[in-house]
GROMACS .gro file of C-alpha atoms in nm:
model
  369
    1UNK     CA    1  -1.097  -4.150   3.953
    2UNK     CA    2  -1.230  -3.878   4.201
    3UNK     CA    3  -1.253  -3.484   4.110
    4UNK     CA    4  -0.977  -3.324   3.998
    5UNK     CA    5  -0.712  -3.148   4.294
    6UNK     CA    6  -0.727  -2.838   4.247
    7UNK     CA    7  -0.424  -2.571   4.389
    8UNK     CA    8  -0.607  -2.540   4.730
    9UNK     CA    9  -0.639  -2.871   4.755
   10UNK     CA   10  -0.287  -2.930   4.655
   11UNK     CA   11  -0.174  -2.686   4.950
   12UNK     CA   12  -0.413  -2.793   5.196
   13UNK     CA   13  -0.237  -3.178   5.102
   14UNK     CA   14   0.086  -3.069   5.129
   15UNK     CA   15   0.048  -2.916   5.461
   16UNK     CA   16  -0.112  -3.166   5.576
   17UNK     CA   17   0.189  -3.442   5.485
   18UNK     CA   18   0.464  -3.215   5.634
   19UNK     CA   19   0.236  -3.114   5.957
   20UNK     CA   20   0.186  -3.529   5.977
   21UNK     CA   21   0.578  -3.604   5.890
   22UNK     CA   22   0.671  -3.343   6.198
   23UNK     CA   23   0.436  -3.534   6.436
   24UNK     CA   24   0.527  -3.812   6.315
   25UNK     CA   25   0.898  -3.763   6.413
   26UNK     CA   26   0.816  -3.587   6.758
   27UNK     CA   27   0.606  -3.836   6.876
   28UNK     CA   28   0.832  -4.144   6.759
   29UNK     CA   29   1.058  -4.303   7.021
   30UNK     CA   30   1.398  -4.445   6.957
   31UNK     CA   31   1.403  -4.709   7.203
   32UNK     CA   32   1.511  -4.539   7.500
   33UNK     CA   33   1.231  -4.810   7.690
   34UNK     CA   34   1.434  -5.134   7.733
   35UNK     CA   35   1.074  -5.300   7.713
   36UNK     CA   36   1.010  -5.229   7.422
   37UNK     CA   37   1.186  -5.475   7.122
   38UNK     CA   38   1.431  -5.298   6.853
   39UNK     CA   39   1.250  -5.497   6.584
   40UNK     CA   40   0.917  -5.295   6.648
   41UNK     CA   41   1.094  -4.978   6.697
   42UNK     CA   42   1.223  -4.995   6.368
   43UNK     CA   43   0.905  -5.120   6.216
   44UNK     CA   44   0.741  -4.837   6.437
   45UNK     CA   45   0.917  -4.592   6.219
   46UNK     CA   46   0.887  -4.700   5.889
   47UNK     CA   47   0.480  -4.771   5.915
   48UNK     CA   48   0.454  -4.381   6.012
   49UNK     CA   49   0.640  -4.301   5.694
   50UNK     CA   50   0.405  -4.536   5.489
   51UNK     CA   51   0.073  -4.435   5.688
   52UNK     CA   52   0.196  -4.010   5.613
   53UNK     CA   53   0.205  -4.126   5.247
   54UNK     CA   54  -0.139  -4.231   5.207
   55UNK     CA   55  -0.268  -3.881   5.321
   56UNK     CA   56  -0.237  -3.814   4.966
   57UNK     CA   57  -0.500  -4.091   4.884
   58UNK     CA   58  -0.736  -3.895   5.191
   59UNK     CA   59  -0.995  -3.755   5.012
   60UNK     CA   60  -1.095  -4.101   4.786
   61UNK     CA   61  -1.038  -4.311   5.070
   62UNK     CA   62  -1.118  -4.177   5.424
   63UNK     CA   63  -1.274  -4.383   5.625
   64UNK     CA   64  -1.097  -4.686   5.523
   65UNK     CA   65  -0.722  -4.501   5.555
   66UNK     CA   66  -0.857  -4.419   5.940
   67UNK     CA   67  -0.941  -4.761   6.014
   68UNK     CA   68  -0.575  -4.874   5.883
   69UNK     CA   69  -0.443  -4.586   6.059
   70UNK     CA   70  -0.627  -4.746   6.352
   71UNK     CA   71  -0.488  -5.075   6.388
   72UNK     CA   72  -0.101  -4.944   6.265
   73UNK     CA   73  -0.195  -4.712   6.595
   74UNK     CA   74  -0.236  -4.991   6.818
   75UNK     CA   75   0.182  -5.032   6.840
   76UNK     CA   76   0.328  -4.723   6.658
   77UNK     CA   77   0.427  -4.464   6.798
   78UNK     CA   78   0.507  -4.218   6.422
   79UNK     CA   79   0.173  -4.294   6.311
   80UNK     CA   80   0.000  -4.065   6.546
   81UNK     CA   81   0.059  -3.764   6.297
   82UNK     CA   82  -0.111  -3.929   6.016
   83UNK     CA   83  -0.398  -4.090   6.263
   84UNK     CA   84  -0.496  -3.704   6.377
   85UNK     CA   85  -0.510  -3.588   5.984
   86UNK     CA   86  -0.719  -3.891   5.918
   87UNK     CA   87  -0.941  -3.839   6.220
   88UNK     CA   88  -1.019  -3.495   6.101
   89UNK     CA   89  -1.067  -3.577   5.688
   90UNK     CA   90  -1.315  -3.827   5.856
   91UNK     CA   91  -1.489  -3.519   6.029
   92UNK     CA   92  -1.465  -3.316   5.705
   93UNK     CA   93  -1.610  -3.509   5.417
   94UNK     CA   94  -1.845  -3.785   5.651
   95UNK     CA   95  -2.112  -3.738   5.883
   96UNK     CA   96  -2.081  -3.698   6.269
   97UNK     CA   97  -2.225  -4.047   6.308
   98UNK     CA   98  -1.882  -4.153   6.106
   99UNK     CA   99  -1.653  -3.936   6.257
  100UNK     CA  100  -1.802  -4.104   6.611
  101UNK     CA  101  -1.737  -4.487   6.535
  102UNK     CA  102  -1.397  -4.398   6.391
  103UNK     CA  103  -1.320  -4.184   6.722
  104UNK     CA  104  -1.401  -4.483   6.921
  105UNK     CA  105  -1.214  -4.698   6.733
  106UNK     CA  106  -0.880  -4.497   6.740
  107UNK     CA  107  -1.009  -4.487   7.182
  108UNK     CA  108  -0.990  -4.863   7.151
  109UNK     CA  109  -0.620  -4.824   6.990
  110UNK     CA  110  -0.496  -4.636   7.211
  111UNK     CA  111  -0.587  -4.865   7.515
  112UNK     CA  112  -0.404  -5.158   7.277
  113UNK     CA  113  -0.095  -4.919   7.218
  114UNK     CA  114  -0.067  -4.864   7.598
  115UNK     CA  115  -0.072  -5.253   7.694
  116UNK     CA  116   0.173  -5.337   7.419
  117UNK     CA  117   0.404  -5.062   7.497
  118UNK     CA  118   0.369  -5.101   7.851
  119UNK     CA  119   0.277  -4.773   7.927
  120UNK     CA  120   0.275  -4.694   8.331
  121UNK     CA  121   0.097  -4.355   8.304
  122UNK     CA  122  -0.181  -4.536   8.107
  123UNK     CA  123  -0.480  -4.316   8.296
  124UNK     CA  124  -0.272  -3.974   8.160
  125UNK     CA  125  -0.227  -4.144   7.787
  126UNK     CA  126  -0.590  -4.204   7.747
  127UNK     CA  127  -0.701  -3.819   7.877
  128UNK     CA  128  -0.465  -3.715   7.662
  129UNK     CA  129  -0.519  -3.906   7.338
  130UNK     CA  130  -0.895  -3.811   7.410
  131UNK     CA  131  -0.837  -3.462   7.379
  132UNK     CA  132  -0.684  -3.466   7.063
  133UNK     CA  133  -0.913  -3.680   6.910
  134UNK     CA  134  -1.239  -3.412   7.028
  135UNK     CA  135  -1.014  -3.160   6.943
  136UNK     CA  136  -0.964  -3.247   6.615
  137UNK     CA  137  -1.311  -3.448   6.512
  138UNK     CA  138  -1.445  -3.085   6.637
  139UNK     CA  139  -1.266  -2.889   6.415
  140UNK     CA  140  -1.304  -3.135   6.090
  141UNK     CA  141  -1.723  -3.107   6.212
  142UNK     CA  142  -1.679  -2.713   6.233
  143UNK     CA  143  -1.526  -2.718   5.881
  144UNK     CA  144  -1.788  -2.928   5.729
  145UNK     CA  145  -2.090  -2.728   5.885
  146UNK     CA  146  -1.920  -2.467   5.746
  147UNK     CA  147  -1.878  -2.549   5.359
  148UNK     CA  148  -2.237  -2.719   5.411
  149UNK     CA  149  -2.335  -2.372   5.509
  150UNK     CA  150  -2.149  -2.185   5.239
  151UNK     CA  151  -2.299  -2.467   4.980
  152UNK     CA  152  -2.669  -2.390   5.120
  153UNK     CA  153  -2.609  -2.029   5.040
  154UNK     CA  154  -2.425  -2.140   4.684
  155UNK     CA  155  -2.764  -2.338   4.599
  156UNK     CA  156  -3.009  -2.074   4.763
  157UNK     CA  157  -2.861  -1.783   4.505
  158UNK     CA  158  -2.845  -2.014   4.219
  159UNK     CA  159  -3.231  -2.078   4.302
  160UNK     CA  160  -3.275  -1.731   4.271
  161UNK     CA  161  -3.087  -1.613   3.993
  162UNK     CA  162  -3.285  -1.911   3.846
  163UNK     CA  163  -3.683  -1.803   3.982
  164UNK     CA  164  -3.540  -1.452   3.849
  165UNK     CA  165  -3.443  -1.562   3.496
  166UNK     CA  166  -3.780  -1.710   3.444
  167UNK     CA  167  -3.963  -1.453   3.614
  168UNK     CA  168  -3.777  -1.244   3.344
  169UNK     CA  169  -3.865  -1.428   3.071
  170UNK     CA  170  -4.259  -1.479   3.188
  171UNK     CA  171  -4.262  -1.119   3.207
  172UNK     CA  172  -4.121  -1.079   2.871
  173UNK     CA  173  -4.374  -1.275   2.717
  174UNK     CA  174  -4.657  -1.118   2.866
  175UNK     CA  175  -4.534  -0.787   2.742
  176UNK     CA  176  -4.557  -1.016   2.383
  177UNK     CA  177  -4.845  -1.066   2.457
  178UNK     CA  178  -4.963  -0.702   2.550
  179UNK     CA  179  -4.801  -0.573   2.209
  180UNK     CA  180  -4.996  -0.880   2.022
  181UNK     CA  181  -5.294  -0.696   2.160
  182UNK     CA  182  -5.196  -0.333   2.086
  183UNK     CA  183  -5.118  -0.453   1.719
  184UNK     CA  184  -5.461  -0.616   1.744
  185UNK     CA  185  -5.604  -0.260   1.858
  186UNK     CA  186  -5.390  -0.075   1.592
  187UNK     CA  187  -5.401  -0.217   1.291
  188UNK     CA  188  -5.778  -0.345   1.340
  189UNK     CA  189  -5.876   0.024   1.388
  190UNK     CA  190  -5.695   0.159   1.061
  191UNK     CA  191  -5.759  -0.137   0.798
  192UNK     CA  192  -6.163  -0.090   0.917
  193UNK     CA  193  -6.126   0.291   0.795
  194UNK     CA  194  -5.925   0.146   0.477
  195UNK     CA  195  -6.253  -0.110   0.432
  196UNK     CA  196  -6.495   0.201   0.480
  197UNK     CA  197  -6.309   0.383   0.229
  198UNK     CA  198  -6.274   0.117  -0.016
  199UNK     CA  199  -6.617   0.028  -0.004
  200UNK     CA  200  -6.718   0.377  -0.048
  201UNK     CA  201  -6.544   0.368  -0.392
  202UNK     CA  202  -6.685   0.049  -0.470
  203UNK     CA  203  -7.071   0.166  -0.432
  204UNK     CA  204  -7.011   0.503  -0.599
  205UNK     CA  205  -6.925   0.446  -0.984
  206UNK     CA  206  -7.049   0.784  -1.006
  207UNK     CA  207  -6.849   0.977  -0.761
  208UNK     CA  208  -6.634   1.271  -0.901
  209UNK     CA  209  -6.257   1.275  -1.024
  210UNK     CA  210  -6.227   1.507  -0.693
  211UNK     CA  211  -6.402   1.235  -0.475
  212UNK     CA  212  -6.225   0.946  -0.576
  213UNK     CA  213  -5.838   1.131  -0.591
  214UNK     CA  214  -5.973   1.244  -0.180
  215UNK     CA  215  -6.093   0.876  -0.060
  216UNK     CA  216  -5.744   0.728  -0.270
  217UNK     CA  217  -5.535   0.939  -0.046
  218UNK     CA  218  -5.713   0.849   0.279
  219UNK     CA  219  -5.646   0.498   0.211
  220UNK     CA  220  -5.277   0.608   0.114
  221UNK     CA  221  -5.211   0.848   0.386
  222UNK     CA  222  -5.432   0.548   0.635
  223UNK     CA  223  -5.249   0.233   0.464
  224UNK     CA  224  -4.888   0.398   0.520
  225UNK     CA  225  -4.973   0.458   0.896
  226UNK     CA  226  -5.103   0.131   0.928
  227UNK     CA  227  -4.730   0.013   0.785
  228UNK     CA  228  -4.551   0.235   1.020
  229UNK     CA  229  -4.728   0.130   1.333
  230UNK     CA  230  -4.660  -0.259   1.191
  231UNK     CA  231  -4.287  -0.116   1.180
  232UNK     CA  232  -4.302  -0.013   1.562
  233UNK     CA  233  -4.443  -0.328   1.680
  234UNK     CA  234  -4.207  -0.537   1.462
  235UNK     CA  235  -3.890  -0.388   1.599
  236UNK     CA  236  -4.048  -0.379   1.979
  237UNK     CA  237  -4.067  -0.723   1.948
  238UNK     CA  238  -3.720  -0.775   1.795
  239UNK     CA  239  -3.567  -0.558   2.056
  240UNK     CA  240  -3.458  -0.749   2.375
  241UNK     CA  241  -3.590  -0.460   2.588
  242UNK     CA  242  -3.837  -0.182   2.492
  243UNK     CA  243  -4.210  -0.046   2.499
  244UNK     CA  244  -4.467  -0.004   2.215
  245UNK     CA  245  -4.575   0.363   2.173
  246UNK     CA  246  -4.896   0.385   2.417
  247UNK     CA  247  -5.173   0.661   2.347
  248UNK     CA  248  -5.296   0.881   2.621
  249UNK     CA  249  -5.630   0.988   2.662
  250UNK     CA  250  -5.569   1.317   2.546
  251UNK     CA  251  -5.563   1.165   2.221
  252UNK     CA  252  -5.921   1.065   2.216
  253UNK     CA  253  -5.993   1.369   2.014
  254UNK     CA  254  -5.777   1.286   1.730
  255UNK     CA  255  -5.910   0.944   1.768
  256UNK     CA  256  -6.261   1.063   1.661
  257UNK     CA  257  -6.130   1.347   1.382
  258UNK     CA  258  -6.015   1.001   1.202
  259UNK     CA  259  -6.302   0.833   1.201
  260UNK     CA  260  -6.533   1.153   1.112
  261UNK     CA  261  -6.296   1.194   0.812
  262UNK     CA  262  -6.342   0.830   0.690
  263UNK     CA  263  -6.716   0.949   0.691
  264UNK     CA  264  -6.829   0.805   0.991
  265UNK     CA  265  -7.080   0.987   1.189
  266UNK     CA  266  -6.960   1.016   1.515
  267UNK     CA  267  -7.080   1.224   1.807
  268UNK     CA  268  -6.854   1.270   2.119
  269UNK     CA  269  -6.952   1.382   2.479
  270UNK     CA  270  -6.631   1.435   2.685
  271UNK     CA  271  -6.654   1.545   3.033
  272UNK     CA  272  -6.342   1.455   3.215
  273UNK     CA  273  -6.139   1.719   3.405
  274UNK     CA  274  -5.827   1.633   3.616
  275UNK     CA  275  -5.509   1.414   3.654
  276UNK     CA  276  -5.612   1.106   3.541
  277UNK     CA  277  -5.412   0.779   3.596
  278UNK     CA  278  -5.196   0.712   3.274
  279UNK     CA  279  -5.299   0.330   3.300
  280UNK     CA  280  -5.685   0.455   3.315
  281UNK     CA  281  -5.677   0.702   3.044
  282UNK     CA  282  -5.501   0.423   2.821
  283UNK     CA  283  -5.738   0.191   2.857
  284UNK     CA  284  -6.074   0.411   2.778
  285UNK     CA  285  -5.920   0.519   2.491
  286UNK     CA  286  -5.871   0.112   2.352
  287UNK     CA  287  -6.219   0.094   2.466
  288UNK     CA  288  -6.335   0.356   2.256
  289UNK     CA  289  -6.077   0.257   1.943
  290UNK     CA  290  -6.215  -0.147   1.970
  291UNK     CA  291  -6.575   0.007   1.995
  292UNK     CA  292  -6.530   0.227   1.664
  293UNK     CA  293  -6.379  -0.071   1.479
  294UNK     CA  294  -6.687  -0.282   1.546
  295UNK     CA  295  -6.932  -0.027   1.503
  296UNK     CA  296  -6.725   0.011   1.098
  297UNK     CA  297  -6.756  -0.330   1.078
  298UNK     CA  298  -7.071  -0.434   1.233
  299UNK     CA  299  -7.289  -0.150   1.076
  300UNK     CA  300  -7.143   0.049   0.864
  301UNK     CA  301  -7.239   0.401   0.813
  302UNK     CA  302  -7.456   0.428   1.129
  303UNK     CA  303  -7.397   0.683   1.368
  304UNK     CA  304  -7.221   0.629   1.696
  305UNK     CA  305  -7.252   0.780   2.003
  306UNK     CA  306  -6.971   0.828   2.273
  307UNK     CA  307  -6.955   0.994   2.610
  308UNK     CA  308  -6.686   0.979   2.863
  309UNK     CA  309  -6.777   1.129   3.148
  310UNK     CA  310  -6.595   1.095   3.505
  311UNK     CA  311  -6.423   1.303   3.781
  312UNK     CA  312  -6.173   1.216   4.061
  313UNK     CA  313  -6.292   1.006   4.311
  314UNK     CA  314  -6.640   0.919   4.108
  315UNK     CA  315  -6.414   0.679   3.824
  316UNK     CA  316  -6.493   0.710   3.444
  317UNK     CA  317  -6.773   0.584   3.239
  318UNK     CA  318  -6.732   0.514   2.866
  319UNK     CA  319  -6.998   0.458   2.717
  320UNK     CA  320  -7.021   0.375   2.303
  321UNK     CA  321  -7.381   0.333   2.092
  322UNK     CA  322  -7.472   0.247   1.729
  323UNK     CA  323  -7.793   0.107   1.558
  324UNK     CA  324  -7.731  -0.234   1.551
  325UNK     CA  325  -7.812  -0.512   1.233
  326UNK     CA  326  -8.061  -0.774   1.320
  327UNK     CA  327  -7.806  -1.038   1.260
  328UNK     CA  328  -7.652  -1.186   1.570
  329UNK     CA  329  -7.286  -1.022   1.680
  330UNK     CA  330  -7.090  -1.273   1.869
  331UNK     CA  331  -6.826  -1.183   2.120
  332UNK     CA  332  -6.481  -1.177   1.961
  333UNK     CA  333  -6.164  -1.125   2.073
  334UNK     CA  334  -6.139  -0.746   2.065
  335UNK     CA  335  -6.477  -0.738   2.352
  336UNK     CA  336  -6.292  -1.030   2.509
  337UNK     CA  337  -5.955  -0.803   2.496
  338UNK     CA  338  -6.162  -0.514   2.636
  339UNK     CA  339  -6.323  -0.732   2.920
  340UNK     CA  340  -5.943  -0.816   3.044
  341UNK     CA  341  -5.811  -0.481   3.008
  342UNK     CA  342  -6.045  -0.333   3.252
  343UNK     CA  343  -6.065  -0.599   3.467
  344UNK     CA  344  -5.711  -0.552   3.482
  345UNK     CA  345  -5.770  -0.162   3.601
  346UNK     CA  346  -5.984  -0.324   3.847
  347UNK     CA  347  -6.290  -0.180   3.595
  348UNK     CA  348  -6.593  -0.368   3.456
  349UNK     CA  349  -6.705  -0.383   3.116
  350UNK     CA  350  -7.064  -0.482   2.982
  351UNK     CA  351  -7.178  -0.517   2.609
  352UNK     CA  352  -7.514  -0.604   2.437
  353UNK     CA  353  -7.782  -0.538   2.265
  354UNK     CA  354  -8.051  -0.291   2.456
  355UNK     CA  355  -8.456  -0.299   2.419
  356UNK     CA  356  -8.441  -0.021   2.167
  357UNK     CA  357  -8.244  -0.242   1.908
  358UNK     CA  358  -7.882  -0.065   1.987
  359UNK     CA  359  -7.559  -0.199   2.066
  360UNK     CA  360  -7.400  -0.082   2.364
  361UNK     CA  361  -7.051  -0.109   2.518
  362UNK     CA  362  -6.993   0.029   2.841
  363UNK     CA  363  -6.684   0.031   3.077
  364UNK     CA  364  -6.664   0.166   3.394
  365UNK     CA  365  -6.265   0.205   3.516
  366UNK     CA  366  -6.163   0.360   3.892
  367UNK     CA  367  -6.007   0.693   3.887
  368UNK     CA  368  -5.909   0.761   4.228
  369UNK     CA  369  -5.962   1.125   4.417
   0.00000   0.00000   0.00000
């Protein structure tokens, strides 16, 4: 069984029959030639009406229901409705090549059909029947470059609705991944305060009743922000569409307050005057958050150093330092997540150990004039 007709196709059909019935009836002669016998008049007739039936059976079958046509051709005169519908379904749904063996077989009829019925004007028939035959292959070839075109097109935007869909969805899961690394950031930064603070209370049995109630509502007041950021980046990444809260570098400040009040000695040199990019000013401050984490965790209690200094047109140099423990510090994911976030600002970030027994992290990010 081929596709299912649908109501074009039905019409298109239907015209098609009555257009090849009307022909059919113009062109057929009664017998008004004496040469011609009254058997194959009447058979004449009634193969049209057969031949105009089977356009229904055009689209499953059209090369073979042209070659038929074709030979019925060769004697009757009613068929040559139905032959020119053929001809042009040919045109339609097969290539040219096709359409130009069946156009010289229907030639090769009509040469036939004007010995057997003794045409005189033979020269005239053939000019004639070649016309219609161009005329119609040329219009079922016009058709069928047409839908080919209108298919190309039909492919072409389902090829791009389909590049944008996954472009779409690669995007989406690189913003995944970017909030992975801000909850990374986040949450690294406030449970290292937490650790300081709980250590703290751990290696002073004999702090004071005033002491211990002030570090137990740090790690409160620090445990319940580190549940409400958790909250943003949990329904960020539930939400089909959104953005995680970014700082700004304005907030570098604040950034520092918190660690001074977790009792980290911390000693900031800010120099940095003008519009900054919001991308730029984003970054430094992750730099300086990851650099504050692993200073808490990597020697806790030392001091740390941190100057920012940069201008329009010069770029901005962060720079973090802290006494550093013999033991070896390997490079974990938070440097690695530093190294990609500038490179990503087209910066450059180094880290390492310097002659006089320090760790240093520096990052240099572009800040255009």
């Amino acid at each position: 069984m081929g596709p299912k007709r649908s109501t074009r196709d039905w019409i298109v059909d239907s015209v098609a029959f009555v257009a090849a019935i009307l022909i059919a009836l113009f062109t057929y002669s009664d017998g008004e030639s004496d040469a011609v016998p009254r058997l194959l008049l009447a058979f004449d007739f009634w193969t049209g009406m057969v031949l105009c039936l089977t356009l229904w059976f055009r689209r499953r079958w059209p090369v073979q229901l042209a070659l038929i046509a074709c030979v019925l051709s060769t004697y009757s005169d009613s068929a040559a409705g139905p032959t020119l519908v053929l001809i042009m379904t040919v045109a339609v749904h097969k290539p040219w090549r096709t359409s130009v063996w069946v156009f010289a077989a229907n030639f090769v009829a009509t040469v036939i059909y004007a010995r057997v019925r003794h045409i005189q004007d033979w020269k005239t028939l053939l000019v004639i029947a070649a016309i219609l035959y161009v005329a119609v292959a040329g219009w079922g070839q016009y058709i069928r470059s047409r839908r080919q075109l209108l298919q190309t097109l039909r492919d072409r935007a389902d090829r791009a609705e389909t590049v944008a869909k996954l472009q779409a969805e690669q995007a989406q899961l690189r913003a995944r991944e970017e909030i992975a690394r801000e909850m990374h950031d986040v949450l690294g930064h406030r449970l290292s305060l937490l650790s300081v603070h709980a250590g703290a209370l751990a290696y002073r049995p004999d702090a004071s009743t005033e002491e211990v109630a002030g570090a137990a509502e740090i790690i409160r007041a620090s445990a319940h922000q580190a549940l409400q950021d958790l909250r943003e980046v949990i329904g960020v990444l539930r939400a089909p569409v959104g953005e995680l809260p970014q700082p700004a570098f304005a907030d570098l400040p604040e950034l520092v307050e918190g660690s001074r009040a977790a009792g980290i000695p911390v000693e900031l040199t800010l120099d940095a005057d003008g519009p900054m990019p919001e991308h730029v000013g984003r970054t430094a401050y992750r730099i300086v958050q990851e650099g504050l984490t692993n200073a808490v965790k990597h020697a806790p209690g030392e001091p740390v150093t941190i100057s920012v200094v940069g201008a329009p047109g010069n770029g901005l140099s962060v720079e973090l330092r802290n006494p550093a423990p013999h033991r070896r510090r390997g490079d974990g994911q938070g440097l690695k997540g530093l190294t990609e976030r500038a490179a990503l600002v087209d910066g450059r970030l180094e880290h390492g150990r310097t002659p006089t027994g320090d760790f240093r992290l520096y990052a240099w990010l572009p800040w255009p004039a």
